[in-house]
CSV table of C-alpha atoms in Angstrom, one decimal:
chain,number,residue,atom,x,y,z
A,1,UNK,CA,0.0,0.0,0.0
A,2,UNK,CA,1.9,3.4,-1.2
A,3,UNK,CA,0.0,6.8,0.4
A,4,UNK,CA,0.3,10.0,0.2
A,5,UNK,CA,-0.8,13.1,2.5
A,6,UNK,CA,-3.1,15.7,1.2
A,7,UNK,CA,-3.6,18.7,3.2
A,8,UNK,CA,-6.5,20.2,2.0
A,9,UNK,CA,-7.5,24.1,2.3
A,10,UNK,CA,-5.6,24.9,5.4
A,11,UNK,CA,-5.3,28.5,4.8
A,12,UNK,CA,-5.7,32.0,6.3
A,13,UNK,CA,-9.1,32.6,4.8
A,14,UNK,CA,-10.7,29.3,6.1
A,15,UNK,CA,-8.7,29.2,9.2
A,16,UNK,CA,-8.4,32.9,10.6
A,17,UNK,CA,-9.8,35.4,7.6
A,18,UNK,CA,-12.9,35.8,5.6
A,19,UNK,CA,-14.7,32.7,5.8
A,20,UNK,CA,-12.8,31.3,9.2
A,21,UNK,CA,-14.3,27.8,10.8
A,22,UNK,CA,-13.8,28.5,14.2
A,23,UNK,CA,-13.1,24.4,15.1
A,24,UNK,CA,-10.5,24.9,12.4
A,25,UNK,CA,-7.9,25.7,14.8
A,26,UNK,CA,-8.4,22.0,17.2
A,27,UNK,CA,-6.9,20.2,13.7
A,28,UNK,CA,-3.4,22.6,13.6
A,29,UNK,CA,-2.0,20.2,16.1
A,30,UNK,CA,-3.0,16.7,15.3
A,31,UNK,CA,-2.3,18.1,11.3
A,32,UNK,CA,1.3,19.1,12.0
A,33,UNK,CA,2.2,16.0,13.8
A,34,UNK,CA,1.1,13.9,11.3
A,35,UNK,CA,2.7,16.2,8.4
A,36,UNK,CA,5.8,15.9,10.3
A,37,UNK,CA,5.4,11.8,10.7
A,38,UNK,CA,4.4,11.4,7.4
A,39,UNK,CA,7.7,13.2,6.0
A,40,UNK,CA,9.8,10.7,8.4
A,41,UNK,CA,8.6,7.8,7.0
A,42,UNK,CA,8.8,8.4,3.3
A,43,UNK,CA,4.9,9.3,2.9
A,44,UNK,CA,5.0,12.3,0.5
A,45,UNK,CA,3.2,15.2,1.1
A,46,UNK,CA,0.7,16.9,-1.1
A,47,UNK,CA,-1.0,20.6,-0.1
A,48,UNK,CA,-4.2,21.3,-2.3
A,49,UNK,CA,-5.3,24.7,-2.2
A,50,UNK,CA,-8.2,26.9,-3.1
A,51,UNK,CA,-6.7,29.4,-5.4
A,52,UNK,CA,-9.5,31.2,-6.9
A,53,UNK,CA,-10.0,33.9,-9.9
A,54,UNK,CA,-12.6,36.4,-10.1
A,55,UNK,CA,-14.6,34.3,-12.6
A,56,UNK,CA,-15.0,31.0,-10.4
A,57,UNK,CA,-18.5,30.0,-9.9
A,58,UNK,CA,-17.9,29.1,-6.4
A,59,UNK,CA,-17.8,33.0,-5.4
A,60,UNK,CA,-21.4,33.0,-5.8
A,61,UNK,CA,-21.5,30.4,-2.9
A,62,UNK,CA,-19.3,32.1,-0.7
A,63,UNK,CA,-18.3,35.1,-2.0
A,64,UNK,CA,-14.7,35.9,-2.7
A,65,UNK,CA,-11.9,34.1,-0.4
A,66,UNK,CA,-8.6,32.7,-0.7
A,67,UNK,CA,-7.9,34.5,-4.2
A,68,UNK,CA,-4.9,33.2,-6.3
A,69,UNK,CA,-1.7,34.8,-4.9
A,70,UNK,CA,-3.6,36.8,-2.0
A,71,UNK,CA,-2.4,35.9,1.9
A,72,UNK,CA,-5.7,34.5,2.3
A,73,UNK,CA,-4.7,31.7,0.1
A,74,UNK,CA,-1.4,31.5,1.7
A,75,UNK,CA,-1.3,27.8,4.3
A,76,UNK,CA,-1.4,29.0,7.7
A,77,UNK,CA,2.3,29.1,9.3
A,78,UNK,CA,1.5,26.6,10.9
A,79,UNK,CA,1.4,24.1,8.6
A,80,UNK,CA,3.6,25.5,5.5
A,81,UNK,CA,4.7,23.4,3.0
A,82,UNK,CA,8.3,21.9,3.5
A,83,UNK,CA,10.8,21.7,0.7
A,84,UNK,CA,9.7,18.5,-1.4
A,85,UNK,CA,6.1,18.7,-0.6
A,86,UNK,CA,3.9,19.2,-3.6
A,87,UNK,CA,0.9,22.1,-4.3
A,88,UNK,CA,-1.8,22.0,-6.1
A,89,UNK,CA,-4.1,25.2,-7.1
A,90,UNK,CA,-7.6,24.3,-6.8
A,91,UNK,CA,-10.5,26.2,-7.9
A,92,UNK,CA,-13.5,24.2,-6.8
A,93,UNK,CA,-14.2,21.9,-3.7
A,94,UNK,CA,-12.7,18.3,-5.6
A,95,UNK,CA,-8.8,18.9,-5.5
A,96,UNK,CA,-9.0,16.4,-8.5
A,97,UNK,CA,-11.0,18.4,-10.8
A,98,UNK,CA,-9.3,20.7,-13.4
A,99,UNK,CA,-5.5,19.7,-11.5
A,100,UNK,CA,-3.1,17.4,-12.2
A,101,UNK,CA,-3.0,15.9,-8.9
A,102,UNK,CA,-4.2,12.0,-10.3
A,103,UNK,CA,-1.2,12.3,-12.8
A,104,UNK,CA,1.4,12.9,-9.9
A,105,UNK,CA,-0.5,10.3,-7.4
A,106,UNK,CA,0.1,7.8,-10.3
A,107,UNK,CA,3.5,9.1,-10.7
A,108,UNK,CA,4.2,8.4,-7.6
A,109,UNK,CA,2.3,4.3,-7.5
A,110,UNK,CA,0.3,6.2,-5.0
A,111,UNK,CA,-3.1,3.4,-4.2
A,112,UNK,CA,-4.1,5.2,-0.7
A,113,UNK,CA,-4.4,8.7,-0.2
A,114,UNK,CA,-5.2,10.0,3.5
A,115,UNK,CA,-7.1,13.0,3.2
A,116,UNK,CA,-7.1,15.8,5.9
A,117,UNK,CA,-8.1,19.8,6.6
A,118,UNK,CA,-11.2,22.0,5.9
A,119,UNK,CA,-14.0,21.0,5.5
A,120,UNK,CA,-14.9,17.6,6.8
A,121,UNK,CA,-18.6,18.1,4.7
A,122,UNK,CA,-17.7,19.6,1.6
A,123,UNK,CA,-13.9,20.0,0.3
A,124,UNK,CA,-12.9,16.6,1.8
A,125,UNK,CA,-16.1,14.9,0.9
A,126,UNK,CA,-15.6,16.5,-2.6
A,127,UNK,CA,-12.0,15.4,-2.7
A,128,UNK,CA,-13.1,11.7,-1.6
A,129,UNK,CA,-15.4,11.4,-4.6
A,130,UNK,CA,-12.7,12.1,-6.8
A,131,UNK,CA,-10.4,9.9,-5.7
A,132,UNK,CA,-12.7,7.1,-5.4
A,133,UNK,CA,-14.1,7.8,-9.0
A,134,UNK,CA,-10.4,7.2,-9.7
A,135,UNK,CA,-9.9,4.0,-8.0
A,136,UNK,CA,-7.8,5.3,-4.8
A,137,UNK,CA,-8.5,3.9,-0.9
A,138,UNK,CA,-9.2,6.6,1.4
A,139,UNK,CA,-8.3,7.0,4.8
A,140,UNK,CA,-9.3,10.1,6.7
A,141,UNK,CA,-7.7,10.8,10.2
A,142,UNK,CA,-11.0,12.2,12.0
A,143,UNK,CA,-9.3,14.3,14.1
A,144,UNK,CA,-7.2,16.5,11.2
A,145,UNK,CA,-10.0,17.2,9.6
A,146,UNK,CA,-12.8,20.1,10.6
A,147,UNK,CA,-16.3,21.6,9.3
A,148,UNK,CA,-17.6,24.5,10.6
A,149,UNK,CA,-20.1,22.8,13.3
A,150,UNK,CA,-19.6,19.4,15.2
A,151,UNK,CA,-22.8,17.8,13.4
A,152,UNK,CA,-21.8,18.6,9.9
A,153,UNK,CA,-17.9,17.0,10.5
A,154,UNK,CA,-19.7,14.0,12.1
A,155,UNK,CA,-22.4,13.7,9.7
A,156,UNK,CA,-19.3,14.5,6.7
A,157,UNK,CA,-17.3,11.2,8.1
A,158,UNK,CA,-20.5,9.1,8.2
A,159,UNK,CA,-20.9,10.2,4.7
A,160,UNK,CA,-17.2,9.4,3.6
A,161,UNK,CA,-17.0,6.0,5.3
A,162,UNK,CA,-20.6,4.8,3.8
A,163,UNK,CA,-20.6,5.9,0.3
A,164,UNK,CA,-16.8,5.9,-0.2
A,165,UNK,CA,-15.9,3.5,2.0
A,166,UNK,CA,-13.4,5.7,3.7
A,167,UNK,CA,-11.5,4.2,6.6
A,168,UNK,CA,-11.8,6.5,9.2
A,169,UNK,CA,-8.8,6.9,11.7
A,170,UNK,CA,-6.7,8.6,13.8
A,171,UNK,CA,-3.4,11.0,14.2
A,172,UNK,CA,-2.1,8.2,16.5
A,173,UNK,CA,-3.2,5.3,14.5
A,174,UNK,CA,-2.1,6.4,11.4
A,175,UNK,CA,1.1,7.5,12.8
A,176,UNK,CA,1.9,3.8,13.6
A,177,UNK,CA,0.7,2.2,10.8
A,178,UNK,CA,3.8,4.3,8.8
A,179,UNK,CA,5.8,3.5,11.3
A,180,UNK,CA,5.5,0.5,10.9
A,181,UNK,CA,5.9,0.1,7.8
A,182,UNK,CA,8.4,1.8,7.6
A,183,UNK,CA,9.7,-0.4,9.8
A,184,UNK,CA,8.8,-3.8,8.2
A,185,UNK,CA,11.0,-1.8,4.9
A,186,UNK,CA,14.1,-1.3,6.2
A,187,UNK,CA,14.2,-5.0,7.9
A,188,UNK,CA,13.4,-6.4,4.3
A,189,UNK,CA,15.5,-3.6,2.4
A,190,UNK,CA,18.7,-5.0,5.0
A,191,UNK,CA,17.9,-9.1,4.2
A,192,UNK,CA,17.9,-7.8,0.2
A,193,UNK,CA,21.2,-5.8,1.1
A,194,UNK,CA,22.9,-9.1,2.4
């Protein structure tokens, strides 16, 4: 099983600006540690970010936020891209749609992709269908993800694990499962050394 970890939408306008989910801020944590394990053990990571123009459709939903090259579409310090980690502009709520994020998952032999960020309801659950129309396993960490009230990210996971049957996890979990795998690689990478 090769993953990859998208961060989805953490920026300034979702997390502290225009349109700011006030839960957002309980995910910084859990979402750093994991960003931070998944770089340890080989997992790449993948940043997917609203970047809208004046035209998108979507600004008649929400009106205009996290506008190509604006800070409000700059990742919260917090959780910045490292060198090596890979960004994707996005201009609606499915990081697949109009990017060229399947081409670099399949690149990469990706199968699994753990998806985390804002918002658990619409973004993620739009992300999810894409990657299941596209044959991917999904694992969501329900504690790095967020929606802007408790029933709609609870209601967003049920949604994920029964019509994309999305295994839904944890930092902690999911920390150990890389590790180890990680693991379980290097013992077999030493016998092939021998």
């Amino acid at each position: 099983m090769t993953d990859v970890l998208i961060v989805i939408d953490m920026l300034n306008d979702f997390v502290t600006g225009k349109i700011a989910a006030e839960r957002a801020g309980q995910i910084i944590s859990p979402l750093d540690r994991l960003t931070a394990a998944a770089r340890e053990n080989g997992v790449p990571v993948i940043y997917a970010n609203d970047a809208h123009r004046p035209e998108d459709f979507e600004l008649d939903v929400w009106g205009e936020h996290a506008m190509q090259g604006t800070e409000g579409a700059a990742v919260i310090p917090e959780l910045e891209p490292d060198e090596g980690d890979h960004v994707f502009e996005k201009r609606t709520y499915d990081a697949f749609y109009g990017t060229a994020l399947d081409e670099h998952l399949r690149s990469l032999g990706v199968d699994r992709v753990v998806l985390t960020g804002l918002h658990t309801n619409m973004c993620i659950r739009h992300a999810s269908a894409g990657a299941f129309f596209r044959g991917y396993d999904i694992v969501v960490p329900g504690d790095c993800v967020e929606a802007f009230s408790e029933e709609a990210h609870t209601e967003g996971l049920e949604y994920l694990a029964d019509v994309y049957n999305a295994e839904i996890t944890t930092t902690d979990d999911l920390i150990e499962e890389w590790r180890k795998t990680a693991s379980a690689e290097a013992v077999s990478d030493e016998g092939t050394a021998s």
